[in-house]
CSV table of C-alpha atoms in Angstrom, one decimal:
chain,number,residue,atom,x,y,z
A,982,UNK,CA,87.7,94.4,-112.2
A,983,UNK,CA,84.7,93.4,-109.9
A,984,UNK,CA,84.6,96.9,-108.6
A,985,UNK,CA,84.6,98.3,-112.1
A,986,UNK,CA,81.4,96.0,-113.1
A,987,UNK,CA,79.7,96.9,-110.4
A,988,UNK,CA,80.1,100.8,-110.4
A,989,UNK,CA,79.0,100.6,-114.2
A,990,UNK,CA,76.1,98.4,-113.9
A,991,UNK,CA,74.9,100.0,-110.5
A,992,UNK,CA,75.7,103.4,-112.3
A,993,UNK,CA,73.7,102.7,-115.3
A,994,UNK,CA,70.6,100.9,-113.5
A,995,UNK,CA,69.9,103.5,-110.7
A,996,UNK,CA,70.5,106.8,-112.9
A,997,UNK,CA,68.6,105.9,-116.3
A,998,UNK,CA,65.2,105.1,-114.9
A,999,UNK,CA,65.3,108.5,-113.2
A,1000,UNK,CA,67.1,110.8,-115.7
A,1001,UNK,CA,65.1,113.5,-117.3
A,1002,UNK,CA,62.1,112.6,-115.5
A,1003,UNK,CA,61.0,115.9,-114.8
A,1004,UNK,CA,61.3,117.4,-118.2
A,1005,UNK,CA,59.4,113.9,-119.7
A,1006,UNK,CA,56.6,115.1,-117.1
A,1007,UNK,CA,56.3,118.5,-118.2
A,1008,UNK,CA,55.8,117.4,-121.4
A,1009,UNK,CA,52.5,115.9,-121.1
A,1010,UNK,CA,50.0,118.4,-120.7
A,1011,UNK,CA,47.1,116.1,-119.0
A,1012,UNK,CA,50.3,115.4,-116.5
A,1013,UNK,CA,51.0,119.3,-116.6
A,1014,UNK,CA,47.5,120.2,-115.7
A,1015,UNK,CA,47.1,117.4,-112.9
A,1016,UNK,CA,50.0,118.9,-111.1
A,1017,UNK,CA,48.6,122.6,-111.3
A,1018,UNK,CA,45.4,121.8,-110.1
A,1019,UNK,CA,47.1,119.6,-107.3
A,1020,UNK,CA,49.4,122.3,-106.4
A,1021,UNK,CA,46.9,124.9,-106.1
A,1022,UNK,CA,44.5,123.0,-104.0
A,1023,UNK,CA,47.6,122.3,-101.4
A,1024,UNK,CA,48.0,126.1,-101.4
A,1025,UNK,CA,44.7,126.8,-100.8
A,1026,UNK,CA,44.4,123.5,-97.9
A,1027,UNK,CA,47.9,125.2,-96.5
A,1028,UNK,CA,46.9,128.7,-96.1
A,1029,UNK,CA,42.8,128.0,-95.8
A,1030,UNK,CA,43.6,130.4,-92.6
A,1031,UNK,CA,44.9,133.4,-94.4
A,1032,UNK,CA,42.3,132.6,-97.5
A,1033,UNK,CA,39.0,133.0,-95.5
A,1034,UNK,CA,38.5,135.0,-91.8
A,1035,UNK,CA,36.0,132.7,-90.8
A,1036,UNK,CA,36.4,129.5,-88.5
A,1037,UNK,CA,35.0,126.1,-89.8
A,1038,UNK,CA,33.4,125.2,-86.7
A,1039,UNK,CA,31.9,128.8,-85.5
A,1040,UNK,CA,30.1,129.3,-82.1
A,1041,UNK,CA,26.6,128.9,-83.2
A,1042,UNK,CA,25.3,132.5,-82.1
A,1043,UNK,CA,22.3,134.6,-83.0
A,1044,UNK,CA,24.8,136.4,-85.7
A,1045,UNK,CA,26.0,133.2,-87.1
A,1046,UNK,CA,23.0,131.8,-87.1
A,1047,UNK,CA,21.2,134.7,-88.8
A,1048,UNK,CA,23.6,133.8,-91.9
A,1049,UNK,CA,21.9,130.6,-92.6
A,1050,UNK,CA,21.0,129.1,-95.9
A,1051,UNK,CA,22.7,132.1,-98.2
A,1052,UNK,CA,23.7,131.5,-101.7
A,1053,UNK,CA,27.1,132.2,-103.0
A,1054,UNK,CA,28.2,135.8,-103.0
A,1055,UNK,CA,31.1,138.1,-102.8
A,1056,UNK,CA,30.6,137.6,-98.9
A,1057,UNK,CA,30.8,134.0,-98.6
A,1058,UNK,CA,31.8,132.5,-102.0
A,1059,UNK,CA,30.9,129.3,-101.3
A,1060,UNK,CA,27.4,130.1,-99.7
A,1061,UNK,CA,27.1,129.5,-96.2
A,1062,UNK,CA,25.2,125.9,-94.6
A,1063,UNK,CA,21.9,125.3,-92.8
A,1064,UNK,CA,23.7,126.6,-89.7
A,1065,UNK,CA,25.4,129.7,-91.0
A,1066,UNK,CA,28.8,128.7,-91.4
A,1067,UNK,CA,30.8,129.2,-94.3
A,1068,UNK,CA,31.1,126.8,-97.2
A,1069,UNK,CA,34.3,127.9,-98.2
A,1070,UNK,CA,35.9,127.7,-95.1
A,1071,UNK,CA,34.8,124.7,-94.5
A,1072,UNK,CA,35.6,123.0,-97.7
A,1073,UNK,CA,39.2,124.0,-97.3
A,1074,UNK,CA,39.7,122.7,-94.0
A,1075,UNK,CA,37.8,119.6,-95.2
A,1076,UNK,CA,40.5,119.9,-97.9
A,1077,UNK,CA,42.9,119.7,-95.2
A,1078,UNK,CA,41.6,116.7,-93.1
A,1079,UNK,CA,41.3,115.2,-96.9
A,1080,UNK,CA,45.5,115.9,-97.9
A,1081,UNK,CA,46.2,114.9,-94.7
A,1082,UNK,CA,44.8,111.4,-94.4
A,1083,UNK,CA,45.8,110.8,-97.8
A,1084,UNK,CA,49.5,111.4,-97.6
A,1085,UNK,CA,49.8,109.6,-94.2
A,1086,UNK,CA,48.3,106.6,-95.6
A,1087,UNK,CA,50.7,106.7,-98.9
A,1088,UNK,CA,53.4,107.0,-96.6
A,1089,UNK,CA,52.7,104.3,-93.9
A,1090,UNK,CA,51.5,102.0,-96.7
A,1091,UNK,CA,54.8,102.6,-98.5
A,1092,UNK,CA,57.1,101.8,-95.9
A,1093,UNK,CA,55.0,99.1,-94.8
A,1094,UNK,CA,54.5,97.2,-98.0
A,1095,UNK,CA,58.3,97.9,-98.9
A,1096,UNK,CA,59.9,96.7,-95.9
A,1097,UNK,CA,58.2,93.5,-96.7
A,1098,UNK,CA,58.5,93.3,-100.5
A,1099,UNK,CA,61.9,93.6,-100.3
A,1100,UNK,CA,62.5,91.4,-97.4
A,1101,UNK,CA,60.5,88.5,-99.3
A,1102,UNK,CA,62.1,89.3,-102.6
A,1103,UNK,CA,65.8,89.1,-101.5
A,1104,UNK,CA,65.5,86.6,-98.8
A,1105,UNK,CA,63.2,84.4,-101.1
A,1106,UNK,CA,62.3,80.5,-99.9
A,1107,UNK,CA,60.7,80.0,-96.6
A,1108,UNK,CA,60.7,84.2,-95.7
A,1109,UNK,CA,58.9,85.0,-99.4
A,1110,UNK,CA,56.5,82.1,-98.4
A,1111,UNK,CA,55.4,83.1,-95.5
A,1112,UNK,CA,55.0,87.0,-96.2
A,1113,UNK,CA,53.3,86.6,-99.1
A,1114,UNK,CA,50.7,84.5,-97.8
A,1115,UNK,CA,50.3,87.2,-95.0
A,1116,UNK,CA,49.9,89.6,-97.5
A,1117,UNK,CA,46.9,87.0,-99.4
A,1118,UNK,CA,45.2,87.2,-96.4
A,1119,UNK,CA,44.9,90.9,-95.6
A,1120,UNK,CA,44.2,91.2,-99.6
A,1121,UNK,CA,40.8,88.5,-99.4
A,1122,UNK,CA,39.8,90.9,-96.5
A,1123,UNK,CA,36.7,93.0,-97.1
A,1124,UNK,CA,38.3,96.2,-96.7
A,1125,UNK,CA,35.3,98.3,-95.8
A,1126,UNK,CA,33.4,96.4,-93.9
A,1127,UNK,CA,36.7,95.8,-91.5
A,1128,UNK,CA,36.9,99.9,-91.8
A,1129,UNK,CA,33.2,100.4,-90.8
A,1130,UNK,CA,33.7,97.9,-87.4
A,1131,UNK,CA,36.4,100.0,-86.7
A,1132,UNK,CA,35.3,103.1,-86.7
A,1133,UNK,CA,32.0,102.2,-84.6
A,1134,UNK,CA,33.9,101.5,-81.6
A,1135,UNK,CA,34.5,104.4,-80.2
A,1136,UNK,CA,37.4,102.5,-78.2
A,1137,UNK,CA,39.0,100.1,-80.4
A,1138,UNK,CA,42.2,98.0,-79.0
A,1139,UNK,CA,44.8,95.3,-80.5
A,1140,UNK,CA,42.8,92.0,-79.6
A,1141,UNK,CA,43.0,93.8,-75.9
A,1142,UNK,CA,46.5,94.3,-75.8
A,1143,UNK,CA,47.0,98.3,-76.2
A,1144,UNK,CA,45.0,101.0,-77.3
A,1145,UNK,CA,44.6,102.0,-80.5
A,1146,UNK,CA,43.7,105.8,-81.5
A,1147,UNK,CA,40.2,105.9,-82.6
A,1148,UNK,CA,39.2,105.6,-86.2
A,1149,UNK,CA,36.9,108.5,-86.6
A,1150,UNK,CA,40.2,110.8,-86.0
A,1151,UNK,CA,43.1,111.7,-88.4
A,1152,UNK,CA,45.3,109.5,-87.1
A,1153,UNK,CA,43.1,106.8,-86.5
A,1154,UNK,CA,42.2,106.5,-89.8
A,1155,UNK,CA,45.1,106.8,-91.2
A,1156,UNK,CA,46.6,103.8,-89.2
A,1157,UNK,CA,43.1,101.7,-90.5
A,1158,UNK,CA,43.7,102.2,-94.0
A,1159,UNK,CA,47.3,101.8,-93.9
A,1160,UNK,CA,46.9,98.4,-92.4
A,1161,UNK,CA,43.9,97.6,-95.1
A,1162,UNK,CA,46.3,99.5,-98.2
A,1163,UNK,CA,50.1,98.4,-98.0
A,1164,UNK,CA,49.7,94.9,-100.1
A,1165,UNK,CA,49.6,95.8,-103.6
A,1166,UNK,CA,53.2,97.9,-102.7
A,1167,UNK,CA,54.1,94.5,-101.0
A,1168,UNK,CA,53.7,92.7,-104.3
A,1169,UNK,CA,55.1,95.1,-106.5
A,1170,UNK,CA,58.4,95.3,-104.8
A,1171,UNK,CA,59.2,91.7,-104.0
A,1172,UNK,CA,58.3,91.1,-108.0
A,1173,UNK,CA,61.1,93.9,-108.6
A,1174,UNK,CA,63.2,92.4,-106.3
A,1175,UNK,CA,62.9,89.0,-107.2
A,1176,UNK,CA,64.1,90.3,-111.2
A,1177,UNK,CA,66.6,92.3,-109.9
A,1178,UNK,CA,68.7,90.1,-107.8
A,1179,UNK,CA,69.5,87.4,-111.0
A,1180,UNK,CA,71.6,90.8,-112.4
A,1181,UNK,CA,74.7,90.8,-112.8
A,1182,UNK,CA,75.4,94.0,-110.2
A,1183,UNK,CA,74.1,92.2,-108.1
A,1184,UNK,CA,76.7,89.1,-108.2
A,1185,UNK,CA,79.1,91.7,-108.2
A,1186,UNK,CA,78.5,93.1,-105.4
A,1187,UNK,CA,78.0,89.9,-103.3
A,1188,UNK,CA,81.6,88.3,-105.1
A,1189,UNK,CA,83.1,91.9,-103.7
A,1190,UNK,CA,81.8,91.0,-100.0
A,1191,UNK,CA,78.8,93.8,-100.0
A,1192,UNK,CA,75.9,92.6,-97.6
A,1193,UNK,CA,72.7,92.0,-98.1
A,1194,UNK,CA,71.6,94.9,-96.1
A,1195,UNK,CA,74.3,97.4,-98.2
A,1196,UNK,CA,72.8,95.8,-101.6
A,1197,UNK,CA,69.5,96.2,-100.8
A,1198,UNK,CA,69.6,99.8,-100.0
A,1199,UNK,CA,72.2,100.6,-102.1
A,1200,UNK,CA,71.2,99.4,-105.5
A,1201,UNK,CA,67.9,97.9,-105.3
A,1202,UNK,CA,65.8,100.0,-103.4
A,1203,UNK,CA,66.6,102.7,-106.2
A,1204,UNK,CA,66.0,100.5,-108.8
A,1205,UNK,CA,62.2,100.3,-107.8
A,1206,UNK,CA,61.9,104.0,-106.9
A,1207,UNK,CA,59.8,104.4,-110.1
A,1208,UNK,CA,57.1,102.0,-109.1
A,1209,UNK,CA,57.2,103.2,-105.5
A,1210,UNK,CA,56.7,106.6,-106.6
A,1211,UNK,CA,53.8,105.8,-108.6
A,1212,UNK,CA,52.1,103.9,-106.5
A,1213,UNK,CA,52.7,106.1,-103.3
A,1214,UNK,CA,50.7,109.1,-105.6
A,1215,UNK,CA,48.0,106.6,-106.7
A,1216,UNK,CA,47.5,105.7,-103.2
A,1217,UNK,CA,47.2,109.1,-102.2
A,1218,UNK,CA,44.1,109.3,-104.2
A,1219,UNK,CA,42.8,106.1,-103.1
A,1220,UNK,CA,42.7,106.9,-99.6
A,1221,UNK,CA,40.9,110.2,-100.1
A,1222,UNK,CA,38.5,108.2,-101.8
A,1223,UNK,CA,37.9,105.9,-98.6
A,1224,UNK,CA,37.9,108.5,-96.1
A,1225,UNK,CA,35.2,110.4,-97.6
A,1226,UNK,CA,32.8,107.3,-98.4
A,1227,UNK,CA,33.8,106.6,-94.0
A,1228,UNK,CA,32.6,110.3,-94.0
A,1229,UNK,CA,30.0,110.0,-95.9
A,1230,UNK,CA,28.2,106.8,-94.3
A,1231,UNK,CA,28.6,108.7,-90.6
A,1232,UNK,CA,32.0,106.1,-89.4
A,1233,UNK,CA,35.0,108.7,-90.8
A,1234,UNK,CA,36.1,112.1,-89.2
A,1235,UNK,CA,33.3,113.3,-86.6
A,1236,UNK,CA,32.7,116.9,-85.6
A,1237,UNK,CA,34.2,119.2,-84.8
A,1238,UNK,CA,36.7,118.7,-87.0
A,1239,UNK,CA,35.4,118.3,-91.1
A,1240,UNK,CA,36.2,116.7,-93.5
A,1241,UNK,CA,34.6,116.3,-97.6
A,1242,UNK,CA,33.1,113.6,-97.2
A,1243,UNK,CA,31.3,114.7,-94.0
A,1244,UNK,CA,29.8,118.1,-95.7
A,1245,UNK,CA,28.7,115.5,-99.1
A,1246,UNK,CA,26.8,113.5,-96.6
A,1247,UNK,CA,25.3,116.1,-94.4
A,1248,UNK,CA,24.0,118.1,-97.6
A,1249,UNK,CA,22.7,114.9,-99.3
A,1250,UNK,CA,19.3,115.9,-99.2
A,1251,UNK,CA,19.5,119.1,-100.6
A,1252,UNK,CA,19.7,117.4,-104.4
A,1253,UNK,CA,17.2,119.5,-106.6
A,1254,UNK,CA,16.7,122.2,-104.2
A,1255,UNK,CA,17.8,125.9,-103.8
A,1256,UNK,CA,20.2,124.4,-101.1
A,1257,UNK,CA,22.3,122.0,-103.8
A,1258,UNK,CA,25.4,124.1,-103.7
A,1259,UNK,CA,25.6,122.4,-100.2
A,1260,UNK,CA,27.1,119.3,-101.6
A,1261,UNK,CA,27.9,120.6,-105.6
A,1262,UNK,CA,31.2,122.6,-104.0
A,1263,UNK,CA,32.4,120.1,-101.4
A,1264,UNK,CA,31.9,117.4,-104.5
A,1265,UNK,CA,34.0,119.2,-107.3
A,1266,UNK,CA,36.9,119.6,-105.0
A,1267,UNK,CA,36.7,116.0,-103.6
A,1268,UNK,CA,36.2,114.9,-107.7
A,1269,UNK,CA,39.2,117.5,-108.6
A,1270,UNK,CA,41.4,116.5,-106.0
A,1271,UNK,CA,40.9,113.0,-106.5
A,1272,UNK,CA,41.5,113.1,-110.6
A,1273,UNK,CA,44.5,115.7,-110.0
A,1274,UNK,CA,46.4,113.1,-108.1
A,1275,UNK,CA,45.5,110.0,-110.5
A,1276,UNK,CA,46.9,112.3,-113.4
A,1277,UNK,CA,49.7,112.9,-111.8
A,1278,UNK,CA,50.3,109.2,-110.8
A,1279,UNK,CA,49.8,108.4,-114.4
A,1280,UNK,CA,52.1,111.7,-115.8
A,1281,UNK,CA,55.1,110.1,-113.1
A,1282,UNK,CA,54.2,106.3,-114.6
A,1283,UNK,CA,55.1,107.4,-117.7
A,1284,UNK,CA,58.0,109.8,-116.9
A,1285,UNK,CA,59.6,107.0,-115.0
A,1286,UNK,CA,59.6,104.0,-117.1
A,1287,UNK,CA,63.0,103.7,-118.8
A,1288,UNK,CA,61.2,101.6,-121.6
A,1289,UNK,CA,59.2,104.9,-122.4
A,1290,UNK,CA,59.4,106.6,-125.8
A,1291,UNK,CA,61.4,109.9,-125.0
């Protein structure tokens, strides 16, 4: 009888949150045209090299140069920069360098804050005391200032203990925010967690002799998919957001390699001047990009809560 209970309860709390989702998405056209504009600007970051025949970081010759300063035409779409290379090219690698970061950091933030929500939400007492007040204090820490020490030292190390890969690369950066990002997940999941193990599936597994290990993974974890979800595509946009300002204020992604943020803050002084399409096509993808992945955070929020009006 135990067994039954539990398969029905398990059955009924991991499959409802998640049915239909997808069609509840495509129902809401802001969500519909997030997605699009998302998926067409990971096309174009994917195959930037079959989209343009240009390299983003050209040999500066007397030819390149020579192609300095143009304005947008069928040529080079984009315009090309003070140094003759070509906007477009650049902005979809920057693109790149911009998906990249962004995804790493959902990801490593997600596991991160998950492994510990959960482990504070089930093990509760002295465990959930002591996590969460490690999570308080990397939450009162001033995230970008800690980001901008970081990415000055060219050489940065764990309190001397082992190297750490610089903060002006991909990875680098994507390790930094991580560590300065995985707390609000933290939260979220042991608050789950802490609902979810007063259910009854969850006395019937432990009468039936289930561990804790098995009922984590087994029917909590998918109980809070919805919320991970969510915030792993909110997240996304987040951390776009930080690289570029890095980028921008000269401590993110250095040359050769380019991202957004790097091309908004080299251009910023061509505001008002025949040279503004420098920085106006670099900022509508960044702003595009950025409001693509929030839409379809919110589209998912929606699509995911059971509670939602179908």
């Amino acid at each position: 009888m135990i067994g039954d209970v539990l398969e029905e309860a398990t059955g009924a709390m991991t499959t409802r949150p998640s049915a239909g989702w997808w069609r509840r998405l495509l129902r809401r056209p802001v969500a519909v045209v997030g997605l699009v504009v998302l998926t067409v600007l990971v096309l174009a970051a994917l195959f930037a090299p079959l989209l343009t025949p240009y390299s983003p970081a050209p040999t500066l010759s007397r030819a390149v140069l020579a192609e300095a300063r143009q304005g947008p035409s069928w040529q080079h779409p984009f315009g090309t920069d003070k140094l003759g290379r070509d906007q477009l090219t650049r902005v979809l690698y920057g693109l790149r360098v911009s998906l990249v970061v962004g995804v790493g950091v959902a990801l490593v933030s997600v596991v991160v804050g998950v492994a510990i929500g959960a482990w504070a939400g089930w093990r509760r007492g002295w465990v959930d005391a002591v996590l969460m007040r490690i999570t308080d204090l990397f939450l009162v820490v001033p995230g970008l200032v800690v980001l901008l020490i970081v990415a000055s030292n060219p050489e940065p190390t764990f309190f001397g203990w082992f190297a750490l890969p610089p903060a002006t690369g991909v990875v680098g950066m994507v390790l930094i925010i991580s560590a300065l990002g995985w707390m609000p997940m933290a939260r979220i999941v042991r608050g789950e967690f802490l609902s979810l193990r007063e259910r009854e599936f969850v006395d019937a597994s432990v009468t039936s002799g289930a561990g804790g290990v098995r009922i984590v993974v087994t029917h909590l974890l998918p109980n809070v998919i919805g919320p991970i979800v969510v915030f792993a595509t909110l997240a996304v946009g987040c951390a776009i957001l930080e690289e570029s300002v890095l980028s921008f204020l000269g401590a993110g992604i250095q040359p050769p390699a380019v991202s957004l943020g790097q091309m908004i803050s080299d251009a910023e002084d061509t505001v008002g001047t025949s040279l503004s399409y420098l920085i106006l096509y670099p900022g509508l993808v960044l702003f595009a990009l950025v409001l693509a992945v929030n839409l379809v955070g919110d589209g998912l929020r929606d699509a995911l809560d059971p509670k939602a009006d179908r």
